[in-house]
Short mmCIF file of C-alpha atoms in Angstrom, two decimals:
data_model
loop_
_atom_site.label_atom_id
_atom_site.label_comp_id
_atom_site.label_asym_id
_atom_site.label_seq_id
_atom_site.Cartn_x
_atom_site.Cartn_y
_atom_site.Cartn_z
CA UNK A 1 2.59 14.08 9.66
CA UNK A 2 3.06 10.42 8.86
CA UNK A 3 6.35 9.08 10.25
CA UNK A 4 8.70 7.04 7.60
CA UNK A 5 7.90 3.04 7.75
CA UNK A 6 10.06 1.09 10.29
CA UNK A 7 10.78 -2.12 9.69
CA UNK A 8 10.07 -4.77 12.12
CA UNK A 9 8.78 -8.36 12.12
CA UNK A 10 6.12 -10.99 13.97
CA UNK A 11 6.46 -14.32 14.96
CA UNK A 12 4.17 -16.37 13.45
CA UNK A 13 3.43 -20.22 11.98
CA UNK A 14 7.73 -20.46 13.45
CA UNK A 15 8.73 -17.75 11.32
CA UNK A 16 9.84 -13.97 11.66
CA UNK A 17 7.93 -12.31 8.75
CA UNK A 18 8.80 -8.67 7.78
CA UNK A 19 6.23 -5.83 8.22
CA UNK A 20 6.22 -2.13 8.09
CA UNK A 21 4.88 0.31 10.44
CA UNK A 22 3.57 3.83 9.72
CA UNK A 23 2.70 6.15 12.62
CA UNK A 24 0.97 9.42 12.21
CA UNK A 25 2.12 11.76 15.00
CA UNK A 26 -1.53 12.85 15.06
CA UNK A 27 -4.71 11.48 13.68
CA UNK A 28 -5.07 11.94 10.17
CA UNK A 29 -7.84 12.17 7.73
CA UNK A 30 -7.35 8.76 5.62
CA UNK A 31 -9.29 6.44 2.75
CA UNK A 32 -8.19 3.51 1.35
CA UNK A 33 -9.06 -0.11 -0.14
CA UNK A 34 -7.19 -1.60 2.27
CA UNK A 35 -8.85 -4.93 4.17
CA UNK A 36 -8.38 -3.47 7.77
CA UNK A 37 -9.49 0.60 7.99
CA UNK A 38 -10.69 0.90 4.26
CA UNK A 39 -12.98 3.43 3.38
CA UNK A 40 -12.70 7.00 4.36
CA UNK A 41 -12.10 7.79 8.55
CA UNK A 42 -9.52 9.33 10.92
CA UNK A 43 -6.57 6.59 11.47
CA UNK A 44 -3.35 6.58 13.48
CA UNK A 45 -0.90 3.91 11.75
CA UNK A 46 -0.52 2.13 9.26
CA UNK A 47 0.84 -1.33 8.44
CA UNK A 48 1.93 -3.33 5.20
CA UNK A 49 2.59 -7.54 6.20
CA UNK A 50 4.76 -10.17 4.00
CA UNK A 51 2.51 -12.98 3.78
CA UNK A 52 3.52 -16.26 2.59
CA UNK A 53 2.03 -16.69 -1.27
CA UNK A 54 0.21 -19.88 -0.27
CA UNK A 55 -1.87 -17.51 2.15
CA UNK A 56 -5.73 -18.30 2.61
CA UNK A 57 -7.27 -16.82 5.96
CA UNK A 58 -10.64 -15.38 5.35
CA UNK A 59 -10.45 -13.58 8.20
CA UNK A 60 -7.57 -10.89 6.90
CA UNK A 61 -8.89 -7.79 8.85
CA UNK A 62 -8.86 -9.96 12.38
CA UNK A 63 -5.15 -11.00 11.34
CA UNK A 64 -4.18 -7.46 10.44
CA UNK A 65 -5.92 -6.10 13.88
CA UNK A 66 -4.25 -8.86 15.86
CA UNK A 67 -0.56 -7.80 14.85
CA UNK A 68 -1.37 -3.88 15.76
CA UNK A 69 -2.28 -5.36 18.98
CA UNK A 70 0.51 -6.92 19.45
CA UNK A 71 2.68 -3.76 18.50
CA UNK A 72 0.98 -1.97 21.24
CA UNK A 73 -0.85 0.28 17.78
CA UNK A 74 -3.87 2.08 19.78
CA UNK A 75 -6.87 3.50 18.00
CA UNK A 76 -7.84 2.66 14.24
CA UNK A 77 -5.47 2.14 11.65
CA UNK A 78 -5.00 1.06 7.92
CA UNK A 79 -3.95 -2.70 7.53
CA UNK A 80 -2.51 -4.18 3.93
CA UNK A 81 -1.67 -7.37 3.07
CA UNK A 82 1.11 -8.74 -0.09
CA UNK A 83 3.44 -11.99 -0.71
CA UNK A 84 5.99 -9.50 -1.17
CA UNK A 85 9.31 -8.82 1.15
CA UNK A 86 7.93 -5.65 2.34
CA UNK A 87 11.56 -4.35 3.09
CA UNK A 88 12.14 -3.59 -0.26
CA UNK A 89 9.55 -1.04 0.11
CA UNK A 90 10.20 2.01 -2.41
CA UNK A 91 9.62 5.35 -2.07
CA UNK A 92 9.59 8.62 -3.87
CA UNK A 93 8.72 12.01 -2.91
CA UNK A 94 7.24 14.98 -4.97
CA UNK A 95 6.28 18.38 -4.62
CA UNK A 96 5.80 17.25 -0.64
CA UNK A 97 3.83 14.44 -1.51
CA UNK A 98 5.31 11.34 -0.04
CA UNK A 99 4.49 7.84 -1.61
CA UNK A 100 5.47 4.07 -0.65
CA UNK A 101 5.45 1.51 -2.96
CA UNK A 102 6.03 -2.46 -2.47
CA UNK A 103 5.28 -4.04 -5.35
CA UNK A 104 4.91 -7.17 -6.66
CA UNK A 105 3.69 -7.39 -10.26
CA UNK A 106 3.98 -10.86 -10.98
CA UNK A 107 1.98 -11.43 -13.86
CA UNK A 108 -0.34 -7.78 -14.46
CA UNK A 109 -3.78 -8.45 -15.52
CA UNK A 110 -6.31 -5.91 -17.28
CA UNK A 111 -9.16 -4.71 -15.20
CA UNK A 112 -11.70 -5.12 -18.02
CA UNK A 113 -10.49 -9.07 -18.39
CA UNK A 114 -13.26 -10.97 -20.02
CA UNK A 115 -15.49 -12.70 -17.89
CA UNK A 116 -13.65 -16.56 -18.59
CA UNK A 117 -11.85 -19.24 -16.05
CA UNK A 118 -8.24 -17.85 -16.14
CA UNK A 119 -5.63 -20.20 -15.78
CA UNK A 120 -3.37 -19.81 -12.24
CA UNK A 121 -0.98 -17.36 -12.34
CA UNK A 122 1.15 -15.92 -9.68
CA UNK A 123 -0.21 -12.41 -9.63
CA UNK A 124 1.66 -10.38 -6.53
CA UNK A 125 -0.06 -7.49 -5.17
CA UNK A 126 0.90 -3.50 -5.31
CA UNK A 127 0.80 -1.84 -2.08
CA UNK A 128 0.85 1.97 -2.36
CA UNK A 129 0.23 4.39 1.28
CA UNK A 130 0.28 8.35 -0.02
CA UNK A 131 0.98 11.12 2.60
CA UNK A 132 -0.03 14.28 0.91
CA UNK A 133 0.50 17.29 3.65
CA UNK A 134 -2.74 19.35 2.85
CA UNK A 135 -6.29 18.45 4.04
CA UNK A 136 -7.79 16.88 1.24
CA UNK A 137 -11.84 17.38 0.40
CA UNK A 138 -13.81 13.59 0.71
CA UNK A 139 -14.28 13.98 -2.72
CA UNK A 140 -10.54 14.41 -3.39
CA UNK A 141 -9.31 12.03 -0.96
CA UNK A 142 -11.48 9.73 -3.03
CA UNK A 143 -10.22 10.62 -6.55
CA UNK A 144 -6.86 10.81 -4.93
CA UNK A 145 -7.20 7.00 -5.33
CA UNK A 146 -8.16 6.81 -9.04
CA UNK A 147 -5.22 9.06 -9.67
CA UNK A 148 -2.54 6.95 -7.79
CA UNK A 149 -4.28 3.62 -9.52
CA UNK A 150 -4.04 5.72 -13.15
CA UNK A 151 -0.83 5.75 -12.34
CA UNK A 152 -0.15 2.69 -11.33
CA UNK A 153 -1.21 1.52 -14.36
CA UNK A 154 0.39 4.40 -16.18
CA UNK A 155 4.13 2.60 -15.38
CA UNK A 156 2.91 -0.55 -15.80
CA UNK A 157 2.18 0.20 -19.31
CA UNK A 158 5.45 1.97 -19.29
CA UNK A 159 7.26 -1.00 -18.53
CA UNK A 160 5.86 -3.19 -21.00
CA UNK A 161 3.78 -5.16 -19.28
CA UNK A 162 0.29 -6.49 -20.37
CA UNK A 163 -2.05 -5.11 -17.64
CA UNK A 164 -3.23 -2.59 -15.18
CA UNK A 165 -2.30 -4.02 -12.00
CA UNK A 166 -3.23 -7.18 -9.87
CA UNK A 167 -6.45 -8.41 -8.38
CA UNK A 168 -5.36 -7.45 -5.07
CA UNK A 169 -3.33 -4.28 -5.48
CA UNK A 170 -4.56 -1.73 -2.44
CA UNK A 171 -4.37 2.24 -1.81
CA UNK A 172 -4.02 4.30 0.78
CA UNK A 173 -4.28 8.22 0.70
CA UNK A 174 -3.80 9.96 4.19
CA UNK A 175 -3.81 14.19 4.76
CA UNK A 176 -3.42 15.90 7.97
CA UNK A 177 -7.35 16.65 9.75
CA UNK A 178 -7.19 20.18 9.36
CA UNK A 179 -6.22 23.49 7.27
CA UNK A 180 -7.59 25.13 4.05
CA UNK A 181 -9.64 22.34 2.41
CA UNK A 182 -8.59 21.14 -1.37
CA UNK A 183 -11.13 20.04 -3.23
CA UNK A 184 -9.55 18.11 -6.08
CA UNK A 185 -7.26 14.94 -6.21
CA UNK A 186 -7.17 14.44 -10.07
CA UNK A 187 -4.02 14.45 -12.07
CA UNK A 188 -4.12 17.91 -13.25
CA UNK A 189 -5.03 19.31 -9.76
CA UNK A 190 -2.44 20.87 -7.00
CA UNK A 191 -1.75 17.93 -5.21
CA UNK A 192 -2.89 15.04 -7.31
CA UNK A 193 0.00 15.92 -9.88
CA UNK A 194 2.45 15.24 -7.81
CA UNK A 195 0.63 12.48 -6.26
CA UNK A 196 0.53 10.95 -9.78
CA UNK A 197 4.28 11.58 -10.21
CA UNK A 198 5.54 9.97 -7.18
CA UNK A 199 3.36 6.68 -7.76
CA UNK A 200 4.69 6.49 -11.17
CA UNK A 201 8.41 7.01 -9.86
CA UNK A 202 7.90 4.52 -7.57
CA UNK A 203 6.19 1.72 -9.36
CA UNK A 204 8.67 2.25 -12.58
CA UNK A 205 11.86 1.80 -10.11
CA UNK A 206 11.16 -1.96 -9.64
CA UNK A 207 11.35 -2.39 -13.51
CA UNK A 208 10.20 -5.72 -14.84
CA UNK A 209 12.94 -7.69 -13.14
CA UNK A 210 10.81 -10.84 -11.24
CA UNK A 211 10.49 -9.69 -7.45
CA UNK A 212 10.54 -13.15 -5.69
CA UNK A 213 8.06 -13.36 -2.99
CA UNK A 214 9.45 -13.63 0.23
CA UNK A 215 8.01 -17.76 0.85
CA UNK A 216 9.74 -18.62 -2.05
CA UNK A 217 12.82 -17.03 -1.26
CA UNK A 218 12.87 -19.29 2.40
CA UNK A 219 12.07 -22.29 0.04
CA UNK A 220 15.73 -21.46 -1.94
#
């Protein structure tokens, strides 16, 4: 079981900067695209960090491993990154499934962009960590993530906006270790439907209203 995020912050660069905190009251089966603990492993916690949009450390997975430390996190653990006030987290629940959301849309761009210098743009990032509470197959935990990104991009076409997501949107799927095995995370399967619903719900709810990022917001 994956606890609900808690809301805390770290003192860095003379700020207090919001971040959330999953906990999984025992190890759970996880894979994700995330910069710290991507890929597919056992992992104990999770955590989603503001970041000021001006950000530039090439060294995210060090950064992200440094603040678990410093929460006293033990063992390996998913680490994500976004500009966004991860407070405003969203989250939606289907079928058992649980899904959080922060999202920052910014200005979408299509996956298949042609291969040209495009101008700067503030692009935001969309965060999405997926409990789904039956042991998921490696294949399914891995097309779990195509169905939460077809999603994804599923309400942002909803909402009118041209593109699919941002260039550094992440996913995170997580299933308890043991149990009957499912074998399929698509859209039409038992638990990647409602998988599929809940990221929609949840990416929809922001709308197209402009979600500030948080360094802006301290700027006024």
């Amino acid at each position: 079981m994956l606890s609900e995020p808690q809301v805390t912050t770290r003192h860095e660069d003379g700020r207090d900067i919001p971040l959330l905190v999953w906990r999984a009251v025992r190890p759970l089966r996880a894979v994700g695209t995330g910069p710290l603990g991507g890929g597919l492993g056992v992992r104990r916690w999770v955590l989603n960090a503001t970041v000021p949009m001006s950000y530039d450390r090439d060294d995210p997975a060090d950064h992200l491993a440094g603040m678990a430390r410093r929460l006293g996190l033990d063992g390996p653990g998913v680490g994500l990154l976004t500009g966004v006030d991860v407070t405003e987290v969203v989250a939606r629940t289907d079928t058992g499934v649980q899904v959080w959301a922060t999202v920052g849309l910014g200005t979408p761009v299509p996956a298949a962009a042609p291969d040209v210098a495009a101008p700067a743009q503030r692009v935001g990032t969309v965060n999405i960590v997926v409990y789904v509470p039956a042991r998921l197959g490696d294949a399914a935990l891995v097309n779990a993530v195509a169905t939460a990104t077809e999603a994804k991009a599923q309400a942002i076409a909803d909402l009118g906006l041209p593109g699919t997501g941002t260039p550094t949107d992440a996913v995170t799927v997580l299933c308890p270790p043991d149990g009957p095995v499912s074998a399929y995370g698509g859209p039409r399967s038992a638990w990647g439907a409602p998988l599929a619903r809940a990221v929609h719900a949840a990416v929809a709810a922001v709308g197209t209203d402009t979600v500030v990022p948080w360094s802006d917001r301290l700027r006024g």
